[in-house]
Amino acid sequence: MAHERAYFKPYPRLVIPSLTHKTHTVNNIFVYCEIEDGKVADVSLELLTKGRSLATQLGCKLEALAIGFKLDGIEKELFPYGVDVVHIADDKRLAPFTTLPHCAIIVGVFEQEKPQIAIFGATSVGRDLGPRVSSALHSGLTADCTSLEIGSHTDNKTNTVYENLLYQIRPAFGGNIIATIINPDHRPQMATVREGVMKKEIFSTSHKGEVKKIDVAKLVKSEDFIVRIIERHIEERKIDLKGAPIIIGGGYGVGSADNFKLLFELAEVLGGEVGASRAAVDAGYVEHARQVGQTGITVRPKLYIACGISGQIQHTAGMDQSAMIISINNDPNAPINQIADYCIIGDVSEVIPRMIKFYKKNSK
């Protein structure tokens, strides 16, 4: 019998291109601090807390930028949050806030110091300044971030690995997904963060840093002071959701504005406040000032009772850091139940009256 010999052509050798690692110079992190009546805004202190954590991770300095008038001693309020350098622009023309001079100072300082990361509060001031500064510096800006982290990114097209990038994390597409946004090539990496998203914590009461005075005349042109504030009317916040230890949150599932009255009654019994989801506000159940979530207020109460709230990302982004969450919902598969510590499966209109009756009876 003839034997046939088979010849196999070997596979071509697989060549894997080497990766190029790209790391920008590890410059410092800057936080723009909003000043009102001589005090640093809470949102700025929250951002300093986060900035300190990021700076420690990157092995760089945390720097703060304070702009206003009569700022003597402002550094004493900032140093305990781990600030290594405070840049102070003190001029009577810089308060109250107007856009052009503040923007000119920030751009000038950033051009000199070349920070790798710059963070602003997502306030009326921060939302005004952030885009202007990023445009002037030809950088990018991610608005309303819910988280900031440090990480790497691999570009598979160029086989480049970018190290020590700022992950700018925020809900997108109507809150249906969480997007992680990066800026690998341009500096500074810029983001705005809403008040209450980050936790405010003292780094060290004994921490000391350096103070640098900014020469306002060198950075600001006379025409930048074209806008003058003639009169100011400041309306005090009537609804204090941020400071409430207990919040009764109502969603579209509450059903009506009349049913929301039950939530107000329960809040009164417990000594809390009433919040709401965007769907409930859009339906006209309560006013916008009570909206909790990505387009509302971020809260961290000791107890958050979610009533008839489905639990979309748009809402949970503003309350998922609550110490304890109780969900009341007739849908056992509602997403809110996944983050709740306790779930009550039932109709809000039946459960809430029983809770009110119980707490009234046992509080006497």
JSON list of N, CA and C in Angstrom, two decimals, residues 304 306 320 324-328 335-344:
[
{"chain": "A", "resi": 304, "resn": "TYR", "atom": "N", "xyz": [-32.66, 57.87, 54.03]},
{"chain": "A", "resi": 304, "resn": "TYR", "atom": "CA", "xyz": [-33.39, 58.27, 52.83]},
{"chain": "A", "resi": 304, "resn": "TYR", "atom": "C", "xyz": [-34.47, 57.23, 52.57]},
{"chain": "A", "resi": 306, "resn": "ALA", "atom": "N", "xyz": [-37.15, 56.13, 50.05]},
{"chain": "A", "resi": 306, "resn": "ALA", "atom": "CA", "xyz": [-37.54, 56.31, 48.65]},
{"chain": "A", "resi": 306, "resn": "ALA", "atom": "C", "xyz": [-38.92, 55.74, 48.42]},
{"chain": "A", "resi": 320, "resn": "ASP", "atom": "N", "xyz": [-27.31, 58.11, 46.47]},
{"chain": "A", "resi": 320, "resn": "ASP", "atom": "CA", "xyz": [-26.80, 56.77, 46.77]},
{"chain": "A", "resi": 320, "resn": "ASP", "atom": "C", "xyz": [-25.74, 56.72, 47.85]},
{"chain": "A", "resi": 324, "resn": "MET", "atom": "N", "xyz": [-28.32, 55.26, 55.15]},
{"chain": "A", "resi": 324, "resn": "MET", "atom": "CA", "xyz": [-29.27, 54.14, 55.06]},
{"chain": "A", "resi": 324, "resn": "MET", "atom": "C", "xyz": [-30.38, 54.50, 54.07]},
{"chain": "A", "resi": 325, "resn": "ILE", "atom": "N", "xyz": [-30.75, 53.53, 53.26]},
{"chain": "A", "resi": 325, "resn": "ILE", "atom": "CA", "xyz": [-31.80, 53.74, 52.26]},
{"chain": "A", "resi": 325, "resn": "ILE", "atom": "C", "xyz": [-32.90, 52.70, 52.45]},
{"chain": "A", "resi": 326, "resn": "ILE", "atom": "N", "xyz": [-34.13, 53.19, 52.56]},
{"chain": "A", "resi": 326, "resn": "ILE", "atom": "CA", "xyz": [-35.30, 52.31, 52.64]},
{"chain": "A", "resi": 326, "resn": "ILE", "atom": "C", "xyz": [-36.15, 52.56, 51.39]},
{"chain": "A", "resi": 327, "resn": "SER", "atom": "N", "xyz": [-36.49, 51.50, 50.69]},
{"chain": "A", "resi": 327, "resn": "SER", "atom": "CA", "xyz": [-37.30, 51.62, 49.49]},
{"chain": "A", "resi": 327, "resn": "SER", "atom": "C", "xyz": [-38.72, 51.13, 49.77]},
{"chain": "A", "resi": 328, "resn": "ILE", "atom": "N", "xyz": [-39.70, 51.93, 49.37]},
{"chain": "A", "resi": 328, "resn": "ILE", "atom": "CA", "xyz": [-41.11, 51.52, 49.43]},
{"chain": "A", "resi": 328, "resn": "ILE", "atom": "C", "xyz": [-41.62, 51.53, 47.99]},
{"chain": "A", "resi": 335, "resn": "PRO", "atom": "N", "xyz": [-35.16, 49.02, 40.21]},
{"chain": "A", "resi": 335, "resn": "PRO", "atom": "CA", "xyz": [-33.71, 49.20, 40.39]},
{"chain": "A", "resi": 335, "resn": "PRO", "atom": "C", "xyz": [-33.34, 49.81, 41.74]},
{"chain": "A", "resi": 336, "resn": "ILE", "atom": "N", "xyz": [-34.22, 50.63, 42.32]},
{"chain": "A", "resi": 336, "resn": "ILE", "atom": "CA", "xyz": [-33.92, 51.25, 43.61]},
{"chain": "A", "resi": 336, "resn": "ILE", "atom": "C", "xyz": [-33.69, 50.21, 44.69]},
{"chain": "A", "resi": 337, "resn": "ASN", "atom": "N", "xyz": [-34.33, 49.05, 44.55]},
{"chain": "A", "resi": 337, "resn": "ASN", "atom": "CA", "xyz": [-34.19, 48.00, 45.56]},
{"chain": "A", "resi": 337, "resn": "ASN", "atom": "C", "xyz": [-32.78, 47.43, 45.61]},
{"chain": "A", "resi": 338, "resn": "GLN", "atom": "N", "xyz": [-32.03, 47.58, 44.53]},
{"chain": "A", "resi": 338, "resn": "GLN", "atom": "CA", "xyz": [-30.68, 47.03, 44.48]},
{"chain": "A", "resi": 338, "resn": "GLN", "atom": "C", "xyz": [-29.70, 47.82, 45.34]},
{"chain": "A", "resi": 339, "resn": "ILE", "atom": "N", "xyz": [-30.00, 49.09, 45.60]},
{"chain": "A", "resi": 339, "resn": "ILE", "atom": "CA", "xyz": [-29.10, 49.89, 46.44]},
{"chain": "A", "resi": 339, "resn": "ILE", "atom": "C", "xyz": [-29.68, 50.14, 47.82]},
{"chain": "A", "resi": 340, "resn": "ALA", "atom": "N", "xyz": [-30.92, 49.70, 48.04]},
{"chain": "A", "resi": 340, "resn": "ALA", "atom": "CA", "xyz": [-31.59, 49.93, 49.33]},
{"chain": "A", "resi": 340, "resn": "ALA", "atom": "C", "xyz": [-31.09, 48.96, 50.39]},
{"chain": "A", "resi": 341, "resn": "ASP", "atom": "N", "xyz": [-31.01, 49.44, 51.63]},
{"chain": "A", "resi": 341, "resn": "ASP", "atom": "CA", "xyz": [-30.66, 48.57, 52.75]},
{"chain": "A", "resi": 341, "resn": "ASP", "atom": "C", "xyz": [-31.87, 47.73, 53.16]},
{"chain": "A", "resi": 342, "resn": "TYR", "atom": "N", "xyz": [-33.05, 48.32, 53.05]},
{"chain": "A", "resi": 342, "resn": "TYR", "atom": "CA", "xyz": [-34.30, 47.62, 53.37]},
{"chain": "A", "resi": 342, "resn": "TYR", "atom": "C", "xyz": [-35.33, 47.94, 52.30]},
{"chain": "A", "resi": 343, "resn": "CYS", "atom": "N", "xyz": [-36.12, 46.94, 51.93]},
{"chain": "A", "resi": 343, "resn": "CYS", "atom": "CA", "xyz": [-37.16, 47.12, 50.92]},
{"chain": "A", "resi": 343, "resn": "CYS", "atom": "C", "xyz": [-38.52, 46.76, 51.50]},
{"chain": "A", "resi": 344, "resn": "ILE", "atom": "N", "xyz": [-39.49, 47.62, 51.28]},
{"chain": "A", "resi": 344, "resn": "ILE", "atom": "CA", "xyz": [-40.87, 47.33, 51.65]},
{"chain": "A", "resi": 344, "resn": "ILE", "atom": "C", "xyz": [-41.66, 47.23, 50.35]}
]
